[in-house]
Amino acid sequence: MTEPVFAKDQKVLFRHCDPAGIVFFPRYFEMMNDLVEAFFDEALDYPFEQILKTEGIPTAQIETRFVRPSHHGDHLRLSLWVLRLGNASLTYRMTATCGGEVRFETRATLVHVDNTGRPSPWPEVLVPLLKSKEVPDDA
């Protein structure tokens, strides 16, 4: 498997868990969004607090498979691969692993939109950066 273009560690906190002590699945989606936001900030130097003043990058499509439960205190490794860059879209793959065991895998498409919410081409400054992060779709 190709190395991810971006990755971060996430400890499973009490706030992520249901009463049984396992991650409540909507919290995984928050972790996914946090990783995307960190990717734009740390890997592209294009932070969401700057983006959201005049544009947006909503998720247009997402498909997730929950493989195994995660428990309070687990240390997850969230990894992201950029699979395809379109004129106004970006498709990525993301996984969360713990001790080499996959906890979830997801594939999603983001769409760059202008301040009216309509799809808009990626800013010129971002295109070469995003292109340089693309990996084969079999990552």
CSV table of C-alpha atoms in Angstrom, one decimal:
chain,number,residue,atom,x,y,z
A,1,MET,CA,0.0,0.0,0.0
A,2,THR,CA,1.2,3.5,-0.8
A,3,GLU,CA,2.2,5.6,2.1
A,4,PRO,CA,-0.5,8.1,3.1
A,5,VAL,CA,0.0,11.8,2.1
A,6,PHE,CA,-1.1,12.9,5.6
A,7,ALA,CA,-1.6,11.1,8.9
A,8,LYS,CA,-2.2,12.0,12.6
A,9,ASP,CA,-2.7,10.1,15.8
A,10,GLN,CA,-6.0,10.4,17.7
A,11,LYS,CA,-6.6,9.0,21.2
A,12,VAL,CA,-10.1,7.8,21.8
A,13,LEU,CA,-11.5,10.1,24.5
A,14,PHE,CA,-14.5,9.7,26.8
A,15,ARG,CA,-16.4,12.2,24.6
A,16,HIS,CA,-16.1,9.8,21.6
A,17,CYS,CA,-17.7,6.9,23.4
A,18,ASP,CA,-21.2,5.6,24.1
A,19,PRO,CA,-22.1,4.1,27.5
A,20,ALA,CA,-20.5,0.8,26.5
A,21,GLY,CA,-17.1,2.5,26.1
A,22,ILE,CA,-16.9,2.1,22.3
A,23,VAL,CA,-16.7,4.9,19.8
A,24,PHE,CA,-20.2,6.1,18.8
A,25,PHE,CA,-20.0,6.0,15.0
A,26,PRO,CA,-20.9,9.7,14.4
A,27,ARG,CA,-17.8,10.6,16.4
A,28,TYR,CA,-15.7,8.8,13.7
A,29,PHE,CA,-17.1,11.3,11.2
A,30,GLU,CA,-16.0,14.2,13.4
A,31,MET,CA,-12.5,12.6,13.5
A,32,MET,CA,-12.6,12.3,9.7
A,33,ASN,CA,-13.5,16.0,9.3
A,34,ASP,CA,-10.8,17.0,11.8
A,35,LEU,CA,-8.2,15.1,9.8
A,36,VAL,CA,-9.3,16.8,6.5
A,37,GLU,CA,-9.2,20.2,8.3
A,38,ALA,CA,-5.7,19.4,9.6
A,39,PHE,CA,-4.6,18.3,6.1
A,40,PHE,CA,-5.6,21.6,4.6
A,41,ASP,CA,-3.9,23.5,7.4
A,42,GLU,CA,-0.7,21.6,8.0
A,43,ALA,CA,0.0,19.9,4.6
A,44,LEU,CA,-1.3,22.7,2.3
A,45,ASP,CA,-1.0,25.8,4.5
A,46,TYR,CA,-4.6,26.6,3.6
A,47,PRO,CA,-6.5,26.7,6.9
A,48,PHE,CA,-10.2,26.3,7.1
A,49,GLU,CA,-10.5,29.6,9.1
A,50,GLN,CA,-9.1,31.3,6.0
A,51,ILE,CA,-11.1,29.2,3.5
A,52,LEU,CA,-14.5,29.7,5.2
A,53,LYS,CA,-14.3,33.5,5.0
A,54,THR,CA,-15.1,33.4,1.2
A,55,GLU,CA,-15.5,29.8,0.1
A,56,GLY,CA,-16.1,26.3,1.5
A,57,ILE,CA,-15.2,22.6,1.0
A,58,PRO,CA,-18.2,20.5,2.0
A,59,THR,CA,-18.4,16.8,1.7
A,60,ALA,CA,-20.5,15.8,-1.2
A,61,GLN,CA,-20.3,12.0,-0.9
A,62,ILE,CA,-19.0,9.6,1.7
A,63,GLU,CA,-18.9,5.9,2.0
A,64,THR,CA,-17.6,4.3,5.2
A,65,ARG,CA,-17.1,0.8,6.4
A,66,PHE,CA,-16.7,0.2,10.1
A,67,VAL,CA,-14.5,-2.8,10.5
A,68,ARG,CA,-13.9,-3.2,14.2
A,69,PRO,CA,-14.9,-1.2,17.3
A,70,SER,CA,-12.6,1.2,19.0
A,71,HIS,CA,-12.5,1.6,22.8
A,72,HIS,CA,-11.9,4.5,25.2
A,73,GLY,CA,-8.2,4.9,25.5
A,74,ASP,CA,-7.3,3.3,22.1
A,75,HIS,CA,-4.7,5.2,20.1
A,76,LEU,CA,-5.8,5.5,16.5
A,77,ARG,CA,-3.7,6.4,13.5
A,78,LEU,CA,-5.8,8.3,10.9
A,79,SER,CA,-4.3,8.3,7.4
A,80,LEU,CA,-5.4,10.1,4.3
A,81,TRP,CA,-4.7,9.5,0.6
A,82,VAL,CA,-5.7,11.9,-2.2
A,83,LEU,CA,-7.0,9.7,-5.0
A,84,ARG,CA,-8.3,12.2,-7.5
A,85,LEU,CA,-8.3,15.9,-8.1
A,86,GLY,CA,-11.0,17.3,-10.2
A,87,ASN,CA,-11.7,20.9,-11.4
A,88,ALA,CA,-13.8,21.6,-8.2
A,89,SER,CA,-13.6,18.3,-6.4
A,90,LEU,CA,-11.2,16.0,-4.5
A,91,THR,CA,-11.7,12.3,-3.7
A,92,TYR,CA,-9.8,10.9,-0.8
A,93,ARG,CA,-9.4,7.6,1.1
A,94,MET,CA,-9.0,7.5,4.8
A,95,THR,CA,-8.4,4.8,7.3
A,96,ALA,CA,-8.2,4.5,11.1
A,97,THR,CA,-5.9,1.8,12.5
A,98,CYS,CA,-5.0,0.7,16.0
A,99,GLY,CA,-2.0,-1.6,16.5
A,100,GLY,CA,-2.1,-2.4,12.7
A,101,GLU,CA,-5.8,-3.4,12.8
A,102,VAL,CA,-8.2,-1.4,10.6
A,103,ARG,CA,-11.1,0.2,12.6
A,104,PHE,CA,-12.7,2.1,9.7
A,105,GLU,CA,-12.1,2.9,6.1
A,106,THR,CA,-13.8,5.6,4.1
A,107,ARG,CA,-13.8,7.2,0.7
A,108,ALA,CA,-15.2,10.6,0.3
A,109,THR,CA,-15.5,13.5,-2.2
A,110,LEU,CA,-15.1,17.1,-1.2
A,111,VAL,CA,-16.3,19.9,-3.5
A,112,HIS,CA,-14.8,23.4,-3.5
A,113,VAL,CA,-17.6,26.0,-3.5
A,114,ASP,CA,-17.8,29.7,-3.7
A,115,ASN,CA,-19.6,32.0,-1.2
A,116,THR,CA,-22.9,31.2,-2.9
A,117,GLY,CA,-22.5,27.5,-2.4
A,118,ARG,CA,-21.9,26.7,-6.0
A,119,PRO,CA,-19.0,24.5,-7.2
A,120,SER,CA,-16.0,26.6,-8.1
A,121,PRO,CA,-12.6,25.6,-9.4
A,122,TRP,CA,-9.9,25.1,-6.8
A,123,PRO,CA,-7.8,28.2,-6.1
A,124,GLU,CA,-4.8,28.3,-8.5
A,125,VAL,CA,-2.4,28.3,-5.5
A,126,LEU,CA,-3.8,24.9,-4.3
A,127,VAL,CA,-3.9,23.0,-7.6
A,128,PRO,CA,-0.2,22.1,-7.8
A,129,LEU,CA,-0.1,21.3,-4.1
A,130,LEU,CA,-3.1,19.0,-4.4
A,131,LYS,CA,-1.8,17.4,-7.6
A,132,SER,CA,1.5,16.6,-5.9
A,133,LYS,CA,-0.4,14.7,-3.2
A,134,GLU,CA,-2.3,12.4,-5.6
A,135,VAL,CA,-1.6,8.7,-5.4
A,136,PRO,CA,-2.9,5.8,-7.5
A,137,ASP,CA,-6.5,4.8,-6.7
A,138,ASP,CA,-5.4,1.4,-5.4
A,139,ALA,CA,-3.8,3.0,-2.4
